[in-house]
Short mmCIF file of C-alpha atoms in Angstrom, two decimals:
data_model
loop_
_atom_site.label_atom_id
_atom_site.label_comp_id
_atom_site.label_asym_id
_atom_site.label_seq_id
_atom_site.Cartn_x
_atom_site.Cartn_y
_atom_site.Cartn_z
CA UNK A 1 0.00 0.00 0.00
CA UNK A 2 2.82 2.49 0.49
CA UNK A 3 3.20 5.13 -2.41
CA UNK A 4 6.82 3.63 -3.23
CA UNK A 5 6.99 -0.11 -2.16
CA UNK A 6 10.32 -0.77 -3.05
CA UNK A 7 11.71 1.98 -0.41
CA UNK A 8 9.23 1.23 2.02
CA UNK A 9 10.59 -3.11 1.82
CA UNK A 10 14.31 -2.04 2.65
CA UNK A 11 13.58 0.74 5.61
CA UNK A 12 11.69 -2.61 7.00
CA UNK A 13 15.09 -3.21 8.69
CA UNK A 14 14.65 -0.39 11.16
CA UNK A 15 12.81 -2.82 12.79
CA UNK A 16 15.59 -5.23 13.53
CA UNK A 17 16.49 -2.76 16.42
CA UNK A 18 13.77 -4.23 18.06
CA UNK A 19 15.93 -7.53 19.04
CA UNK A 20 18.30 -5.24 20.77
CA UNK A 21 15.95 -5.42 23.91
CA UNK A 22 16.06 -9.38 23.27
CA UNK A 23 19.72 -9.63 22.60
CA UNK A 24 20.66 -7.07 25.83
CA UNK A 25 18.12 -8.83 28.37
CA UNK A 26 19.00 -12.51 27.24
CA UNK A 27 23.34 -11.55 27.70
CA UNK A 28 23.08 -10.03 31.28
CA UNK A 29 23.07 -12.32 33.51
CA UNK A 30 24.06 -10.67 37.47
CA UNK A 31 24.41 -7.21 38.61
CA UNK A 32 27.96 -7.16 38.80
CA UNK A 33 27.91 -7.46 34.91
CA UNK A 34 24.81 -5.15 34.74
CA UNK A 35 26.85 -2.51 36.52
CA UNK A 36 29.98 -2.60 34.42
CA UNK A 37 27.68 -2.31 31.47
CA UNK A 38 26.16 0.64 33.05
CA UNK A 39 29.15 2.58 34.00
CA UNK A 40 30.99 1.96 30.50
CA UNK A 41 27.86 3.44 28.94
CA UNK A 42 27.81 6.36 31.28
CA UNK A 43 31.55 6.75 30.97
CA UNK A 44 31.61 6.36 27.54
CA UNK A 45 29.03 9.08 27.21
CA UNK A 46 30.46 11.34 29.55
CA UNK A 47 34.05 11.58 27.04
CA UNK A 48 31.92 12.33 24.46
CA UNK A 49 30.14 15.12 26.20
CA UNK A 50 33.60 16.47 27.13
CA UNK A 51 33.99 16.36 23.49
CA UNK A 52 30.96 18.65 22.59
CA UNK A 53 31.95 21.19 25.75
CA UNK A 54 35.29 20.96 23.72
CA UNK A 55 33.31 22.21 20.76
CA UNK A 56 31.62 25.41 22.34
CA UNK A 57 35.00 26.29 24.14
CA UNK A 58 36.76 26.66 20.25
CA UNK A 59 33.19 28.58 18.99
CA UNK A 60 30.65 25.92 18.13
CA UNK A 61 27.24 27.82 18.17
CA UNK A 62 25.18 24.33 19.09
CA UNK A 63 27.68 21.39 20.00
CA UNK A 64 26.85 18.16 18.63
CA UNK A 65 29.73 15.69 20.19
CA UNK A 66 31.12 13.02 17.75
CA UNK A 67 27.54 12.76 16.16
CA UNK A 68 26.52 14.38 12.62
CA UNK A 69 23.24 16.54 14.42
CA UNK A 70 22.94 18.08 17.55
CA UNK A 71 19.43 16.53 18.00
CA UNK A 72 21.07 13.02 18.10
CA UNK A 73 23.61 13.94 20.39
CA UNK A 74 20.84 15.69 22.62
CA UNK A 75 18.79 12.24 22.36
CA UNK A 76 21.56 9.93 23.53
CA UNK A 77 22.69 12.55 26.28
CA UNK A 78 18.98 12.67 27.91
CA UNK A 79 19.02 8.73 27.97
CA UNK A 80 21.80 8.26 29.45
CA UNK A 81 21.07 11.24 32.02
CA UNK A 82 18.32 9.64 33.25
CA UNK A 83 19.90 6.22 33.87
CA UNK A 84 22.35 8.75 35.64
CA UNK A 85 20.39 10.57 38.04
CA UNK A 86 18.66 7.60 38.86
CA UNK A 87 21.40 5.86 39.65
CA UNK A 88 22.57 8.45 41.52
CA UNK A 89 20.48 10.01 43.86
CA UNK A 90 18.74 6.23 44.74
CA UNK A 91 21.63 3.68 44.84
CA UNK A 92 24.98 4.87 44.64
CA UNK A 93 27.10 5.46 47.65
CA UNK A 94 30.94 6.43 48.43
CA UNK A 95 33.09 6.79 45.82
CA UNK A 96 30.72 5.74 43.26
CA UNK A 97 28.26 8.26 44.43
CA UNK A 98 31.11 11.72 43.38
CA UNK A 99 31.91 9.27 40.14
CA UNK A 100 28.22 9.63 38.96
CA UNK A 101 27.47 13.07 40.43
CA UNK A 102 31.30 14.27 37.89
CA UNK A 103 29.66 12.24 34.91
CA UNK A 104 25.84 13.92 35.59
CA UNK A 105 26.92 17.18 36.16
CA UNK A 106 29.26 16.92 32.42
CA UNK A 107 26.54 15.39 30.70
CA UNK A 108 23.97 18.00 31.79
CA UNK A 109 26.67 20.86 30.56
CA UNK A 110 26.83 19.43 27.55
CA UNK A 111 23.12 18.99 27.30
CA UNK A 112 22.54 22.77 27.56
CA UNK A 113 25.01 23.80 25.32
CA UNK A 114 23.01 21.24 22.66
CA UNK A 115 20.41 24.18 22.59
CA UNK A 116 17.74 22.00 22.12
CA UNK A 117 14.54 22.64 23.94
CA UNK A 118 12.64 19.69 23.25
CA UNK A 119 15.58 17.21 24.40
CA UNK A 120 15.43 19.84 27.48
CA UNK A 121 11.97 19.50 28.06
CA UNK A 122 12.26 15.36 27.27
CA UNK A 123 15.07 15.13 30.65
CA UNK A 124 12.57 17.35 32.57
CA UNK A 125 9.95 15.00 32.14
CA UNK A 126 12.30 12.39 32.99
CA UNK A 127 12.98 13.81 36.49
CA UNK A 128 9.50 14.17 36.86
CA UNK A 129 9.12 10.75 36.40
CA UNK A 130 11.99 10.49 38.95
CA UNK A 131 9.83 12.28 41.57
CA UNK A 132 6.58 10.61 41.43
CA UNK A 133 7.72 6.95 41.44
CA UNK A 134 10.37 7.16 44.15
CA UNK A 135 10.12 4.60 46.55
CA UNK A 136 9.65 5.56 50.09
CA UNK A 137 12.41 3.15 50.67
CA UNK A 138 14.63 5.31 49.24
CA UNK A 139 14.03 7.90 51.86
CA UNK A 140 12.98 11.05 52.27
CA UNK A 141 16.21 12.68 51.86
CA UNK A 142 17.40 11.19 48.68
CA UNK A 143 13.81 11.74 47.29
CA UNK A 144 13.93 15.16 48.09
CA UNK A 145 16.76 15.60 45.68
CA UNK A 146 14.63 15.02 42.97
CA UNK A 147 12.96 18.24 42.97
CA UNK A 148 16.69 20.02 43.99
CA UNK A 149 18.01 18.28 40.64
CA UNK A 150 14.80 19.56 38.70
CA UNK A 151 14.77 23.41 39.79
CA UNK A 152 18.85 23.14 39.56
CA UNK A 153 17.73 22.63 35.63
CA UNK A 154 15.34 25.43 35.58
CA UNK A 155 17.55 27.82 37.29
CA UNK A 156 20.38 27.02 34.63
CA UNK A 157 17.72 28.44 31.86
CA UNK A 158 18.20 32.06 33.49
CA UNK A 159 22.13 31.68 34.16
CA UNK A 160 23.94 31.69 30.52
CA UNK A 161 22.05 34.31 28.48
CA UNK A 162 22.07 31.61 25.11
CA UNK A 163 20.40 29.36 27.11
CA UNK A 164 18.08 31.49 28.48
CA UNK A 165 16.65 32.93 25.53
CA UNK A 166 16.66 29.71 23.48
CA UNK A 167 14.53 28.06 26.38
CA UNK A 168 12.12 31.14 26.67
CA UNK A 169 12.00 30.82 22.66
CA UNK A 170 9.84 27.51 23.46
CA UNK A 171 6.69 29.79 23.39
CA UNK A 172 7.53 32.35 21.18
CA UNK A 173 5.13 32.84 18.80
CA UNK A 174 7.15 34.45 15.92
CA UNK A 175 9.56 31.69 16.12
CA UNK A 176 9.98 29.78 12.85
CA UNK A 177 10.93 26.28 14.20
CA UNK A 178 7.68 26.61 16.06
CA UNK A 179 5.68 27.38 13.31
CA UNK A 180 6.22 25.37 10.48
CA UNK A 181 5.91 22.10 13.01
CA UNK A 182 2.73 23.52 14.15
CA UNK A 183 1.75 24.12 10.25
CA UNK A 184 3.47 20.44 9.16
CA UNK A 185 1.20 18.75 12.27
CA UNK A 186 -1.60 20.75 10.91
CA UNK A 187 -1.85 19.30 7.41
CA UNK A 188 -0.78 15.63 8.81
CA UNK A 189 -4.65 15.85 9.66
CA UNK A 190 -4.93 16.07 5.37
CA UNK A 191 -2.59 13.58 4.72
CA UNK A 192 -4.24 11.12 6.92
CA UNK A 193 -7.72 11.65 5.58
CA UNK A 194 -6.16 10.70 2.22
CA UNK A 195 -4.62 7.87 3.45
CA UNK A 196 -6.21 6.75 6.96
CA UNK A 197 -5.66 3.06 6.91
CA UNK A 198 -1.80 2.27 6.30
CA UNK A 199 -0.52 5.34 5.82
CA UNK A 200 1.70 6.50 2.70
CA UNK A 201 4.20 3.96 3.45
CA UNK A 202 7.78 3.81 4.97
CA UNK A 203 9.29 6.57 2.78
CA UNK A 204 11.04 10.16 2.44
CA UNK A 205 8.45 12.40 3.14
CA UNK A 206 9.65 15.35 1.14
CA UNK A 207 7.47 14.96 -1.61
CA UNK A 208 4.70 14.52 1.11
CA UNK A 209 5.78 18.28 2.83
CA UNK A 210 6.12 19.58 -0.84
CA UNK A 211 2.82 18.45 -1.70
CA UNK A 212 0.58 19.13 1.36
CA UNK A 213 2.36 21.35 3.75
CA UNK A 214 4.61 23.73 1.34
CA UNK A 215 1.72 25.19 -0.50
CA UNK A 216 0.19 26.54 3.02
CA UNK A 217 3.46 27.71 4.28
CA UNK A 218 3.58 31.62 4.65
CA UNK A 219 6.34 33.99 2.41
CA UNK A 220 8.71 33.23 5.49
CA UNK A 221 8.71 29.67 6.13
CA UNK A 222 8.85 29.21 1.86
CA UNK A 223 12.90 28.35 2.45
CA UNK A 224 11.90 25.30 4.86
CA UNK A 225 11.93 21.77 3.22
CA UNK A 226 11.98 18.58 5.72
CA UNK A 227 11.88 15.15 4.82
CA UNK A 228 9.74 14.15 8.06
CA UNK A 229 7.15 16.19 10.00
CA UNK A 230 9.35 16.92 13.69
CA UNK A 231 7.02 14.42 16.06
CA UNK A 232 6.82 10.22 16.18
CA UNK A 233 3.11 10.22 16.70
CA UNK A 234 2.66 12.53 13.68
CA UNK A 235 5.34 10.71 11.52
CA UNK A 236 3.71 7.52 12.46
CA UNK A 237 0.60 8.44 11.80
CA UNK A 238 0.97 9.78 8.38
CA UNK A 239 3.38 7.11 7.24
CA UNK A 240 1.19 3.88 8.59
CA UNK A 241 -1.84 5.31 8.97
CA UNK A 242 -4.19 4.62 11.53
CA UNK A 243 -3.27 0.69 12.09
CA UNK A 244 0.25 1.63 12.32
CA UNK A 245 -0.22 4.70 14.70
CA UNK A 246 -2.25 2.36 16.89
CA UNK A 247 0.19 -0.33 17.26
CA UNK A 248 2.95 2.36 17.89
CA UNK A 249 1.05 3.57 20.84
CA UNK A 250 0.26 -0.45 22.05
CA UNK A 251 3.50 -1.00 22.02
CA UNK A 252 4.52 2.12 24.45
CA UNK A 253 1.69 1.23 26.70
CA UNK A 254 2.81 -2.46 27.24
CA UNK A 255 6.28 -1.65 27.79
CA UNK A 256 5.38 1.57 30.43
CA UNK A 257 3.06 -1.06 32.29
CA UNK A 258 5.38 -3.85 32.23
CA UNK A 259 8.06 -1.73 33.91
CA UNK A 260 5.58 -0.13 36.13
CA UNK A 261 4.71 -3.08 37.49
CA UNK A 262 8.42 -5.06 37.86
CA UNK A 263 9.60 -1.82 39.14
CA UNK A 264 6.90 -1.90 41.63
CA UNK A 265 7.66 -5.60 42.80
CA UNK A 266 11.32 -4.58 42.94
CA UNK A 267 12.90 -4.14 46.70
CA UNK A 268 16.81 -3.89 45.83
CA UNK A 269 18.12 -0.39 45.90
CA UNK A 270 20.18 -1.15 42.95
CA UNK A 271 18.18 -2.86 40.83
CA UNK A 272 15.06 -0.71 41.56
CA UNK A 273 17.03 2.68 40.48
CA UNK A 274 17.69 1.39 37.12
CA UNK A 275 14.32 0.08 36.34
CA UNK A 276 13.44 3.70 37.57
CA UNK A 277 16.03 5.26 35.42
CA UNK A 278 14.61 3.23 32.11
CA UNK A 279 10.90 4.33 32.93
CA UNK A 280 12.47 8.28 33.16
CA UNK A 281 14.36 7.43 29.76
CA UNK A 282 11.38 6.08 28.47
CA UNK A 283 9.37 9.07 29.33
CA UNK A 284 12.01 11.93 28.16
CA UNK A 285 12.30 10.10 24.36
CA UNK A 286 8.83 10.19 24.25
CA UNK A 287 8.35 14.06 25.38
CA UNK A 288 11.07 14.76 23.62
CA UNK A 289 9.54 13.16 20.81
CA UNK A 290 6.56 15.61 20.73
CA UNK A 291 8.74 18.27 18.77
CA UNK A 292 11.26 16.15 16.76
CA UNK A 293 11.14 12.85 14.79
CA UNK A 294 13.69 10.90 17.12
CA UNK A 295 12.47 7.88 16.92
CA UNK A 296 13.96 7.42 13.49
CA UNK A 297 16.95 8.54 14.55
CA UNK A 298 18.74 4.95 14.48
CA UNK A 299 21.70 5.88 17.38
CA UNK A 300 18.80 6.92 19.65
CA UNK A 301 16.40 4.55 18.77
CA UNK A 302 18.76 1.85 19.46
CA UNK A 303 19.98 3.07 22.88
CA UNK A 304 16.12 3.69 24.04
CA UNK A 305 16.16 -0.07 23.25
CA UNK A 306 19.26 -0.83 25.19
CA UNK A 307 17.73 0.55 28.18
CA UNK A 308 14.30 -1.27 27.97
CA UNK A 309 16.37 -4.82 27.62
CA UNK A 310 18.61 -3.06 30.59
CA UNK A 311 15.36 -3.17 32.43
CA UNK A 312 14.43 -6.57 30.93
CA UNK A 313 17.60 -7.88 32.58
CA UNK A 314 16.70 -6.44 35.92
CA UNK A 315 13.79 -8.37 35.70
CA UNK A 316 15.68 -11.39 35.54
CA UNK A 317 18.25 -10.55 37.68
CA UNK A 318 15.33 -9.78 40.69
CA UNK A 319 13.82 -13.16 39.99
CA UNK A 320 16.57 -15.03 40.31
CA UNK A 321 18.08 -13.57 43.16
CA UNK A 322 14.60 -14.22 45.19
CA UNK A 323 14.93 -18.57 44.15
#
């Protein structure tokens, strides 16, 4: 059904990143290994956010690490931040506690100086998420850094003038970015009535923003040309239609309920903080998601898969440790 079948057949294999949660799940098999996974990832991470503060030092306007766009670089940081800050303010203790506290606060720095206010808004969310599902086990003090960590992020908005104006640029109503998604998601509604079922298939959707979304775009958004339309739901939506839009969200519901629920059965400190720190992951893709097309961004799609089979493996881990 998709308006170029042949293109649609080979960007099938997006898919494959799917066994990733499979693969990482069915290869950890104790917390000892679980934990030197974890702190190569976030170590890993943290040179490459050194990298991008590198960048801004020598003049980079929006610092984008080793990655080709800042919005992947972004995506990967707030992952990884939220396995962080999880981590950190439930479990971790001595030396490993200032270990994760350097690596958060480098990873946040780099963060901001991404400049990108929907990956901002996605690791919000994720402390959010952070708040409300604490554990009283965790105590009151170490919960009450939740909200510290959160308005530590707000106040950094008003410190560094850039960032300041690009986050109060999030409502500004003469702001092009703004517009044109708010025009694309707009005529999505179109393409979808002329395709409801399955979509237009699996394909560049220039052609698509040429034909439906260019022709309504005002004298100063006429230089804009995208080849996706800046949100997963919308993308979805308009690519696989309504069937495909309403598997996308079954599949986000079943995996938020299924670590809901483990996380909720889960009484090691340890163990508990990452399942945590994969729900808050889980939740800052998906806000961030709301204002740019990230799930098809393969290195983010595939970590945000990495940290669902992380929690898989928890899973495991907490069932076998109660035999």
């Amino acid at each position: 059904t998709s308006l170029n079948p042949r293109e649609s057949f080979f960007d099938l294999r997006d898919f494959g990143f799917l066994f990733i949660i499979y693969f990482v799940a069915n290869h950890i098999r104790g917390e000892k290994r679980l934990k030197e996974l974890l702190h190569l990832l976030i170590a890993i991470t943290t040179l490459t956010a050194i990298y991008g503060i590198g960048q801004a030092i020598m003049g980079m306007d929006r610092v984008k690490g080793p990655q080709a766009m800042t919005l992947t670089f972004a995506g990967i940081l707030i992952i990884v931040l939220s396995l962080t800050w999880s981590w950190l303010l439930f479990h971790a203790k001595g030396r490993e506690r200032w270990i994760l506290l350097f690596e958060a606060l480098i990873l946040s720095a780099a963060l901001l100086l991404t400049y990108t206010r929907g990956a901002w808004l996605g690791l919000l969310m994720g402390l959010v998420i952070l708040g409300m599902f604490s554990k009283p086990s965790f105590g009151l003090r170490r919960r009450l850094l939740v909200p510290a960590v959160f308005l530590l992020y707000i106040s950094a908005f008003s410190i560094p003038r850039p960032v300041a104006e690009r986050a109060q640029s999030i409502g500004d109503p003469s702001n092009p970015d703004r517009n044109i998604r708010f025009l694309m998601w707009k005529e999505s509604l179109r393409v979808l009535r002329d395709y409801p079922i399955t979509g237009v298939g699996l394909v560049d959707l220039l052609p698509i923003y040429d034909r439906y979304v260019y022709p309504k775009a005002p004298p100063d958004l006429k230089h804009i040309h995208y080849g996706h339309f800046h949100n997963n739901f919308v993308q979805v939506a308009v690519q696989m239609g309504l069937l495909g839009l309403t598997t996308f969200l079954f599949m986000w519901f079943n995996i938020i309920r299924r670590e809901v629920r483990v996380y909720q059965r889960t009484k090691e400190s340890f163990l508990s903080s990452i399942f945590l720190g994969s729900l808050a992951a889980l939740a800052a893709f998906l806000v961030s998601g709301l204002f740019e097309y990230n799930y098809g961004d393969s290195e983010v799609a595939m970590l945000l898969f990495f940290t669902i089979g992380i929690s898989l493996a928890c899973e495991k881990i907490r069932f076998s440790n109660e035999q």
